[in-house]
């Protein structure tokens, strides 16, 4: 959701900013723009994709070694050239780009209108630009100090970069609620909403915290609190490299990420699952294990796919460790004034580590004085830094907007947490623990087998691509898988899909079933299997077309279902790790066949940094 890149150094900024913006495309956006200092401030911006901005720059090139670029995901005002960032003020002498939402922009705008300011766009960002201009005119302060002064009066979330011709040898950046980091090079510095735009130049980064701003020059940077006090910052080294964020020969990031799940899960278990010793080691939880194992209740908060992983986590933790678990949409959590008491632990799950609602749940937990833990993929992200402790997924960067390998890695980590707690609490026998550790360790290889069904799934996708609706059903642990399968299909192929617990079908959705309605059953031979078969019969009786995911060698469904996709047998508890994979492939192929933009589905953003 909105991307930021900034550069100051010896290189030409134009190409660097455009290639940085391409790397940020995965976040989801609908217009793009750059501003480059070249004696005066040159702005180029365009509705649509970065390619269109690049074409504009080709027609009207700009030289210059200081600049900033932005991809905008519309919040205030339609995606148009005018609403695209950067926005300028002081007769074009300064420009600003902004991620987030200025909540009190209406009252600021009213004051500025009364003073005679006019606005070209409908954005809150242009209001901020004129507000900074007004502060500078009223106070005579330097540009960075005017930005600081203005921001102290702004409510809402922002990550901003500003460049003024007062001093074109510095970028002014600030963060409050929207991620921003600096890339530290030799005689050059970068700014990014994440590190992907500059990772080919430097892996040394400085994370800004909420309420901090920085003045960035070629040869250094000064960080301070927006309220004034200087802050000294640590330089971190990133683990991910460029290769990991490129497509590596695959047509789409989503397919690459589906296919790399075996390695992602191996990494999520490396050094942690010790099947031979019958132990689990989660370094990130070491200091809080005691508190966690004696928790009265674990409240899992997350959004979207991560919330589905949380539902699987609920089953696993309750089944193995016998600790009550509740799973909450992070976006609802704080608004209903949740009761958090001593003995509660809040566990948030987030691939990006930047989801605004999930971050708010962390802060709510900390405010209530309860332990806040994170299961996060993006190292150094805000949630990773603000939680008391946690476990990284180590799944590698996930670029495709539709989450795939992060989901399976999240479930893998939650399974490890569940087994670790079970061992500590004595709710699992040594033998069962060993069996489950063996089963978990075997999952990556089994996913390799599932990925071999790709051709069969393409054939099914060819039929399914014409559907307008689809139903996904499962029970027990496979219910969250049904939800996840439906979410994957709707978000990238725009086919309306619903996930339901299979038995709930009779209470409503059965009315939708006819021969045009594909019904996907996740029907592995676990405790609820017989009941699920009855549900399949009910669909077949109404001429619904059934696609079933089941265990290898199960012939029961051959007569009933139009298509049967087999996955290897694992421990019941880990079935979601296998059954979700065909559903990811199915939605991928359907979306490709429908000509959809798989990696950047319409209206969606990879990192949802607004509430
Ligand atoms: C769906 C998807 C989203 C995310 C959700 C939470 O494929 O990717 O539903 O799961 O926006 O994002 P994170 O996990 O980054 O907090």
XYZ file of C-alpha atoms and ligand atoms in Angstrom:
627
model
C 0.000 0.000 0.000
C 1.716 3.215 -1.203
C 5.443 2.965 -1.731
C 8.225 5.423 -1.012
C 11.732 5.657 -2.404
C 14.200 8.494 -1.954
C 17.779 9.036 -3.071
C 20.622 11.451 -2.458
C 24.104 10.681 -3.735
C 26.247 10.782 -6.856
C 24.019 8.664 -9.160
C 21.366 9.932 -11.541
C 18.172 9.712 -9.505
C 15.619 9.225 -12.324
C 16.378 5.614 -13.309
C 17.116 4.635 -9.743
C 13.771 5.966 -8.525
C 11.844 4.266 -11.333
C 13.515 0.905 -10.711
C 12.868 1.375 -6.983
C 9.206 2.041 -7.682
C 9.004 -1.118 -9.794
C 10.227 -3.080 -6.780
C 7.481 -1.478 -4.726
C 4.751 -2.344 -7.240
C 3.869 -5.445 -5.250
C 2.474 -3.272 -2.483
C -0.475 -2.283 -4.675
C -0.967 1.198 -6.175
C -2.818 3.115 -8.845
C -0.545 6.036 -9.778
C 3.138 6.892 -9.534
C 5.377 9.932 -9.561
C 8.821 11.367 -8.939
C 10.337 14.732 -8.008
C 13.986 15.442 -8.786
C 16.039 18.520 -7.903
C 17.674 19.941 -10.987
C 18.212 23.659 -10.390
C 14.501 23.682 -9.840
C 12.165 20.936 -8.718
C 10.943 18.781 -11.593
C 7.862 16.671 -10.968
C 6.566 13.889 -13.222
C 3.509 11.918 -12.182
C 0.972 9.707 -13.842
C -2.110 7.678 -13.126
C -1.576 3.970 -13.792
C 1.478 1.775 -13.663
C 5.148 2.647 -13.199
C 5.650 1.823 -16.918
C 3.554 4.858 -17.758
C 5.634 7.051 -15.485
C 8.795 5.609 -17.087
C 7.434 6.486 -20.555
C 6.705 10.021 -19.358
C 10.270 10.342 -18.074
C 11.591 9.052 -21.348
C 9.724 11.804 -23.205
C 10.656 14.470 -20.683
C 13.837 13.252 -18.960
C 15.123 14.891 -15.782
C 18.735 15.012 -14.702
C 19.598 15.252 -11.025
C 21.070 13.284 -8.180
C 18.527 14.006 -5.449
C 14.931 12.920 -5.646
C 12.040 10.880 -4.442
C 9.422 8.587 -5.926
C 6.013 7.355 -4.833
C 3.394 4.808 -5.750
C -0.039 5.913 -4.531
C -2.892 3.700 -3.419
C -5.857 6.063 -3.504
C -7.452 7.014 -0.200
C -8.482 10.681 -0.594
C -9.563 11.298 -4.173
C -9.582 9.103 -7.265
C -6.410 7.738 -8.851
C -5.662 10.618 -11.265
C -2.549 12.409 -12.473
C -3.413 15.377 -10.251
C -3.953 13.342 -7.117
C -0.746 11.357 -7.685
C 2.264 12.269 -5.523
C 4.569 14.207 -5.233
C 2.573 17.296 -4.265
C 4.215 20.669 -4.324
C 3.890 23.974 -2.501
C 5.668 27.323 -2.262
C 5.161 27.787 -6.013
C 6.798 24.494 -6.776
C 9.820 25.090 -4.526
C 9.184 22.054 -2.431
C 7.617 18.666 -2.923
C 6.376 15.993 -0.613
C 5.364 12.331 -0.860
C 3.299 10.695 1.828
C 2.052 7.261 2.859
C -0.789 7.105 5.351
C -3.706 9.340 6.209
C -3.742 12.815 7.772
C -6.833 12.563 9.930
C -7.246 16.262 10.742
C -6.652 17.426 7.163
C -10.173 18.843 6.838
C -9.720 21.340 9.667
C -6.203 22.238 8.481
C -7.517 22.731 4.942
C -10.341 24.958 6.204
C -7.804 27.209 7.963
C -5.616 27.347 4.868
C -8.574 28.140 2.596
C -9.462 31.047 4.863
C -5.905 32.324 4.400
C -6.317 32.172 0.633
C -4.510 28.932 -0.225
C -5.866 27.019 -3.212
C -5.642 23.289 -3.875
C -5.256 21.384 -7.129
C -5.902 17.898 -5.786
C -8.345 16.228 -3.411
C -5.576 14.750 -1.296
C -4.714 15.138 2.355
C -1.061 15.224 1.217
C -1.416 18.487 -0.688
C -2.992 19.961 2.441
C 0.088 18.894 4.390
C 2.338 20.476 1.738
C 0.573 23.851 2.007
C 0.484 23.567 5.770
C 4.274 23.214 5.870
C 4.524 26.172 3.481
C 2.287 28.205 5.774
C 4.298 27.296 8.873
C 7.519 28.301 7.105
C 6.030 31.619 6.025
C 4.647 32.387 9.455
C 7.750 31.387 11.419
C 10.671 31.944 9.047
C 12.122 28.619 10.223
C 14.383 26.469 8.053
C 12.644 23.888 5.903
C 13.362 20.875 8.173
C 12.222 22.852 11.215
C 9.049 23.931 9.430
C 8.308 20.292 8.616
C 8.861 19.412 12.261
C 6.659 22.254 13.463
C 3.848 21.294 11.063
C 4.002 17.617 11.998
C 3.536 18.381 15.678
C 0.072 19.664 14.714
C -0.834 16.772 12.434
C -2.959 13.826 13.557
C -2.911 10.514 11.767
C -0.439 8.203 10.148
C 2.375 9.205 7.881
C 5.637 8.258 6.320
C 6.864 11.300 4.394
C 9.789 12.461 2.321
C 10.123 16.150 1.505
C 12.591 17.998 -0.684
C 12.934 21.776 -0.791
C 14.923 23.965 -3.143
C 15.920 25.941 -0.022
C 18.513 23.214 0.372
C 18.388 20.588 -2.382
C 21.235 18.715 -0.716
C 19.019 17.172 1.927
C 15.882 15.071 2.146
C 13.601 15.504 5.138
C 11.831 12.336 6.193
C 9.473 11.531 9.041
C 7.502 8.599 10.276
C 4.439 8.118 12.401
C 2.504 4.912 11.855
C 3.729 4.168 8.341
C 6.982 2.286 7.840
C 10.105 4.119 6.705
C 13.772 3.251 6.755
C 17.047 4.701 5.556
C 19.565 2.836 3.424
C 23.107 3.765 4.361
C 25.675 3.751 1.534
C 29.121 5.261 0.859
C 28.539 8.914 0.050
C 24.902 8.180 -0.702
C 21.706 7.498 1.189
C 18.379 5.990 0.348
C 14.918 6.149 1.842
C 12.279 3.454 1.452
C 8.952 2.292 2.792
C 10.785 -1.021 2.753
C 14.274 -1.997 1.667
C 13.385 -3.519 -1.709
C 13.999 -0.341 -3.780
C 17.590 0.010 -2.627
C 18.709 -3.458 -1.569
C 20.948 -3.808 -4.639
C 22.972 -0.808 -3.424
C 23.169 -1.358 0.304
C 22.047 -3.787 2.973
C 22.773 -1.392 5.821
C 19.609 0.155 7.132
C 18.350 2.414 9.882
C 14.734 1.867 10.925
C 12.875 5.000 11.915
C 10.419 4.622 14.767
C 7.070 6.319 15.038
C 7.512 9.933 16.075
C 10.983 10.247 14.526
C 12.261 12.348 11.669
C 15.592 12.546 9.844
C 17.471 14.975 7.702
C 19.354 12.880 5.155
C 22.397 14.126 3.250
C 24.870 12.460 0.885
C 27.408 12.001 3.663
C 25.168 11.290 6.654
C 21.897 11.757 8.445
C 20.590 13.215 11.686
C 17.682 11.541 13.384
C 15.582 13.273 16.007
C 12.218 12.967 17.637
C 9.609 15.045 15.884
C 9.294 16.779 19.213
C 12.927 17.833 18.998
C 15.333 15.586 20.931
C 18.184 14.019 18.899
C 18.121 10.215 18.664
C 21.088 7.981 18.028
C 20.265 5.027 15.805
C 21.733 1.608 15.277
C 22.596 0.463 11.738
C 21.167 -3.002 10.993
C 22.252 -5.404 8.289
C 19.525 -6.967 6.138
C 19.481 -10.695 5.499
C 17.504 -10.712 2.249
C 19.301 -10.090 -0.996
C 18.219 -8.988 -4.446
C 17.889 -12.475 -5.904
C 15.331 -13.346 -3.306
C 13.077 -10.512 -4.349
C 13.270 -11.272 -8.093
C 11.114 -13.738 -10.014
C 13.828 -16.314 -10.707
C 12.384 -17.500 -14.043
C 8.772 -17.825 -12.897
C 6.050 -15.958 -14.722
C 4.691 -14.489 -11.508
C 5.891 -13.966 -7.960
C 2.840 -15.839 -6.733
C 3.805 -18.992 -8.633
C 7.416 -18.672 -7.502
C 6.278 -18.334 -3.913
C 3.901 -21.306 -4.145
C 6.707 -23.402 -5.613
C 9.280 -22.368 -3.025
C 7.141 -23.484 -0.084
C 9.214 -26.613 0.580
C 12.345 -24.494 1.116
C 10.424 -21.792 2.978
C 9.120 -24.372 5.440
C 12.531 -25.989 5.798
C 13.824 -22.550 6.739
C 10.937 -22.008 9.152
C 11.972 -25.222 10.953
C 15.750 -25.049 10.583
C 17.495 -25.432 13.930
C 14.109 -25.414 15.646
C 12.465 -28.770 14.993
C 14.863 -31.408 16.277
C 13.013 -34.548 15.335
C 15.953 -36.826 16.245
C 16.154 -35.415 19.796
C 12.396 -35.053 20.164
C 12.730 -31.365 21.041
C 11.808 -27.950 19.732
C 13.849 -24.818 20.202
C 12.362 -21.417 19.518
C 15.076 -18.929 20.437
C 12.756 -15.939 20.055
C 10.482 -17.244 22.818
C 13.164 -18.436 25.215
C 12.782 -15.562 27.672
C 9.007 -15.682 27.716
C 8.349 -19.440 27.561
C 7.563 -19.643 31.285
C 4.999 -16.871 31.035
C 3.566 -18.342 27.858
C 3.271 -21.885 29.131
C 1.356 -20.700 32.183
C -0.967 -18.427 30.183
C -4.650 -18.712 31.045
C -5.607 -17.716 27.547
C -3.923 -16.851 24.269
C -5.611 -14.238 22.086
C -4.474 -14.427 18.483
C -4.945 -11.241 16.431
C -4.341 -10.961 12.698
C -5.936 -9.979 9.384
C -6.785 -11.825 6.169
C -4.679 -14.862 5.386
C -2.749 -14.426 8.625
C -6.067 -14.599 10.464
C -6.751 -17.918 8.729
C -3.372 -19.160 9.925
C -4.456 -17.990 13.384
C -7.565 -20.191 13.162
C -5.355 -23.190 12.441
C -3.138 -22.086 15.336
C -6.162 -22.094 17.630
C -6.868 -25.750 16.836
C -3.224 -26.693 17.246
C -2.565 -24.890 20.524
C -5.820 -26.072 22.068
C -5.337 -29.627 20.842
C -1.729 -30.049 21.915
C -1.141 -27.587 24.755
C -4.707 -27.405 26.132
C -4.544 -23.618 26.549
C -7.767 -21.802 25.594
C -7.272 -19.711 22.464
C -9.379 -17.003 20.881
C -8.796 -15.692 17.399
C -9.726 -12.106 16.655
C -9.739 -9.945 13.562
C -7.135 -7.366 14.534
C -9.305 -4.747 12.847
C -12.147 -5.423 15.301
C -10.109 -6.139 18.391
C -9.537 -2.726 19.879
C -12.888 -1.289 18.895
C -14.825 -3.482 21.221
C -12.764 -2.648 24.272
C -11.513 -6.219 24.783
C -11.132 -7.625 28.256
C -7.456 -8.435 28.752
C -6.408 -9.608 32.179
C -3.323 -10.939 33.869
C -2.595 -14.372 32.471
C -3.620 -13.406 28.937
C -1.076 -13.424 26.153
C -1.702 -11.654 22.852
C -0.085 -13.327 19.866
C -0.185 -11.406 16.595
C 0.523 -12.897 13.190
C 1.665 -10.752 10.290
C 3.666 -11.497 7.176
C 4.619 -7.879 6.543
C 4.875 -6.883 10.176
C 3.366 -3.542 9.160
C -0.400 -4.139 9.063
C -1.859 -1.124 10.857
C -4.689 -2.994 12.597
C -2.410 -5.772 13.776
C 0.090 -3.244 15.074
C -2.736 -1.539 16.949
C -3.536 -4.888 18.607
C 0.088 -5.111 19.805
C -0.171 -1.645 21.303
C -3.502 -2.475 22.909
C -1.949 -5.550 24.524
C 1.003 -3.589 25.819
C -1.244 -0.884 27.161
C -3.184 -3.552 29.047
C 0.108 -4.839 30.441
C -0.091 -8.283 28.859
C 2.645 -10.090 26.988
C 2.572 -9.300 23.253
C 4.161 -11.872 20.956
C 4.625 -11.800 17.200
C 4.833 -14.354 14.432
C 6.263 -12.188 11.674
C 8.049 -12.667 8.372
C 9.590 -9.244 7.676
C 12.667 -8.939 9.852
C 12.973 -5.574 11.573
C 9.379 -4.601 10.726
C 7.416 -2.467 13.164
C 5.472 -5.375 14.674
C 8.677 -7.368 15.058
C 10.216 -4.482 16.924
C 7.256 -3.579 19.080
C 6.295 -7.037 20.305
C 7.910 -8.311 23.519
C 9.188 -11.450 21.805
C 8.324 -13.658 18.895
C 9.249 -16.054 16.154
C 10.299 -15.082 12.651
C 8.998 -17.171 9.754
C 12.257 -17.025 7.770
C 10.135 -17.693 4.677
C 12.011 -15.094 2.606
C 10.365 -12.032 1.088
C 6.810 -12.513 -0.140
C 6.151 -10.169 -3.044
C 2.945 -11.513 -4.661
C 0.033 -9.702 -3.068
C -1.789 -12.982 -2.446
C -0.107 -14.593 0.507
C 0.947 -18.210 -0.049
C 4.253 -19.294 1.461
C 3.714 -16.965 4.404
C 0.509 -18.861 5.266
C 2.175 -22.266 5.327
C 5.183 -20.867 7.174
C 2.866 -19.241 9.734
C 1.074 -22.551 10.304
C 4.435 -24.300 10.589
C 5.589 -21.855 13.250
C 2.273 -22.076 15.111
C 2.574 -25.872 15.076
C 6.011 -25.532 16.636
C 4.704 -23.172 19.298
C 1.839 -25.590 20.047
C 4.172 -28.573 20.374
C 6.694 -26.621 22.447
C 3.984 -25.547 24.874
C 2.559 -29.062 24.974
C 5.974 -30.442 25.887
C 6.532 -27.820 28.585
C 3.062 -28.312 30.036
C 3.248 -32.087 29.853
C 0.118 -32.341 27.712
C 1.778 -34.521 25.085
C 3.565 -37.833 25.552
C 7.195 -38.120 24.412
C 6.154 -40.643 21.813
C 3.407 -38.489 20.347
C 5.736 -35.473 20.354
C 8.352 -37.434 18.437
C 5.757 -38.667 15.925
C 4.496 -35.145 15.364
C 7.992 -33.733 15.007
C 8.752 -36.410 12.421
C 5.528 -35.582 10.622
C 6.332 -31.862 10.649
C 9.854 -32.447 9.388
C 8.436 -34.509 6.494
C 6.041 -31.767 5.335
C 8.422 -29.943 2.936
C 9.057 -33.159 1.004
C 5.331 -33.900 0.944
C 4.622 -30.415 -0.413
C 7.035 -31.233 -3.258
C 4.741 -34.169 -4.064
C 1.638 -31.971 -3.904
C 3.251 -29.488 -6.298
C 3.445 -32.306 -8.852
C -0.351 -32.129 -9.170
C 0.083 -28.811 -10.954
C -0.900 -30.163 -14.394
C -4.029 -31.819 -13.067
C -4.919 -28.562 -11.331
C -4.441 -26.590 -14.542
C -6.999 -28.861 -16.208
C -9.467 -28.227 -13.379
C -8.759 -24.500 -13.581
C -9.680 -24.543 -17.268
C -13.213 -25.600 -16.279
C -13.435 -23.423 -13.221
C -12.334 -20.219 -14.956
C -15.855 -19.648 -16.281
C -17.560 -19.878 -12.906
C -19.100 -16.818 -11.319
C -19.301 -18.220 -7.809
C -17.580 -20.968 -5.892
C -18.029 -22.558 -2.511
C -15.203 -23.954 -0.382
C -16.089 -26.350 2.411
C -14.136 -28.127 5.105
C -14.438 -29.148 8.741
C -12.173 -28.996 11.745
C -8.689 -27.963 10.737
C -9.736 -27.923 7.122
C -12.337 -25.207 7.697
C -9.688 -22.441 7.831
C -8.204 -24.022 4.701
C -11.596 -23.650 2.988
C -11.653 -19.978 4.035
C -8.152 -19.485 2.717
C -8.934 -21.245 -0.589
C -11.969 -18.999 -1.114
C -9.998 -15.858 -0.246
C -7.233 -16.803 -2.692
C -9.715 -17.342 -5.515
C -11.679 -14.145 -5.008
C -8.729 -11.849 -4.481
C -6.840 -12.735 -7.643
C -9.467 -14.054 -10.089
C -12.414 -11.871 -8.956
C -14.703 -14.902 -8.885
C -16.990 -14.619 -5.918
C -16.109 -17.394 -3.474
C -17.171 -18.271 0.039
C -15.604 -20.549 2.607
C -17.835 -22.346 5.086
C -17.655 -25.122 7.633
C -19.046 -28.014 5.564
C -21.902 -28.733 7.982
C -23.063 -25.107 7.855
C -23.884 -25.545 4.171
C -27.332 -26.831 5.097
C -28.034 -23.641 7.004
C -27.920 -21.353 3.987
C -25.342 -21.726 1.221
C -26.950 -24.927 -0.078
C -29.517 -22.643 -1.715
C -26.808 -21.473 -4.121
C -25.885 -24.885 -5.418
C -26.658 -25.766 -9.021
C -24.679 -27.288 -11.871
C -22.816 -24.028 -12.507
C -21.449 -23.849 -8.981
C -18.068 -25.490 -8.311
C -17.903 -26.741 -4.734
C -14.438 -27.440 -3.409
C -14.324 -29.890 -0.504
C -11.293 -30.322 1.683
C -12.065 -33.898 2.679
C -9.136 -35.670 4.259
C -9.748 -38.857 6.253
C -9.765 -37.393 9.734
C -12.340 -37.517 12.531
C -14.956 -35.579 10.550
C -14.437 -37.382 7.244
C -17.644 -39.470 7.202
C -19.714 -36.375 7.881
C -17.947 -34.471 5.114
C -18.731 -37.307 2.674
C -22.423 -36.890 3.552
C -22.080 -33.179 2.768
C -20.527 -34.081 -0.587
C -23.512 -36.363 -1.295
C -25.848 -33.463 -0.545
C -24.077 -31.274 -3.093
C -24.009 -33.996 -5.741
C -27.738 -34.568 -5.211
C -28.248 -30.929 -6.231
C -26.032 -31.276 -9.307
C -23.218 -29.236 -7.819
C -19.839 -29.941 -9.356
C -17.466 -31.239 -6.692
C -13.698 -30.837 -6.580
C -12.316 -32.819 -3.640
C -8.941 -32.635 -1.949
C -8.253 -35.866 -0.109
C -5.472 -38.201 1.052
C -3.445 -40.245 -1.392
C -5.048 -43.596 -2.153
C -8.573 -42.654 -1.037
C -10.885 -44.007 -3.742
C -14.180 -43.256 -1.884
C -14.728 -40.010 -3.692
C -13.947 -41.118 -7.250
C -17.613 -41.727 -8.035
C -18.896 -38.647 -6.290
C -16.507 -35.882 -7.236
C -15.759 -34.602 -10.706
C -12.151 -34.091 -9.732
C -10.162 -35.623 -6.913
C -6.807 -34.103 -5.982
C -4.702 -36.304 -3.725
C -2.243 -35.090 -1.118
C 0.098 -37.332 0.908
C -1.083 -38.502 4.322
C 0.319 -36.623 7.291
C -0.676 -36.297 10.947
C -4.244 -34.901 11.054
C -2.966 -31.794 12.804
C -0.753 -30.804 9.888
C -3.170 -31.459 7.031
C -3.711 -27.737 6.331
C -0.060 -27.495 5.291
C -0.752 -29.892 2.428
C -4.404 -29.306 1.560
C -3.975 -25.568 1.079
C -1.346 -25.989 -1.648
C -3.680 -27.291 -4.416
C -6.063 -24.455 -3.577
C -3.291 -21.902 -4.036
C -2.396 -23.435 -7.409
C -6.038 -23.602 -8.446
C -6.669 -19.922 -7.810
C -3.375 -19.008 -9.470
C -4.202 -20.868 -12.692
C -7.822 -19.693 -12.791
C -6.635 -16.090 -12.416
C -3.978 -16.454 -15.129
C -6.537 -18.040 -17.477
C -8.930 -15.160 -16.836
C -6.182 -12.711 -17.763
C -5.967 -11.183 -14.293
C -2.955 -9.392 -12.882
C -2.034 -12.118 -10.432
C 0.733 -10.370 -8.540
C -1.057 -7.053 -8.221
C -4.773 -7.712 -8.052
C -6.986 -4.664 -8.412
C -7.623 -2.577 -5.295
C -5.372 -4.737 -3.118
C -2.197 -3.802 -1.332
C 0.501 -6.066 0.007
C 1.087 -4.150 3.132
C -2.057 -2.574 4.558
C -0.706 0.352 6.520
C -3.987 2.209 6.922
C -6.650 1.195 9.421
C -4.380 -12.332 1.308
C -3.458 -11.467 2.011
C -3.998 -10.574 3.073
C -2.991 -10.482 4.229
C -3.469 -9.440 5.249
C -2.567 -9.383 6.456
O -3.725 -13.134 0.385
O -2.298 -11.459 1.738
O -5.237 -11.002 3.507
O -2.870 -11.738 4.824
O -3.518 -8.180 4.630
O -1.267 -9.053 6.104
P -0.033 -9.309 7.068
O 0.105 -10.776 7.223
O 1.124 -8.688 6.356
O -0.359 -8.641 8.364
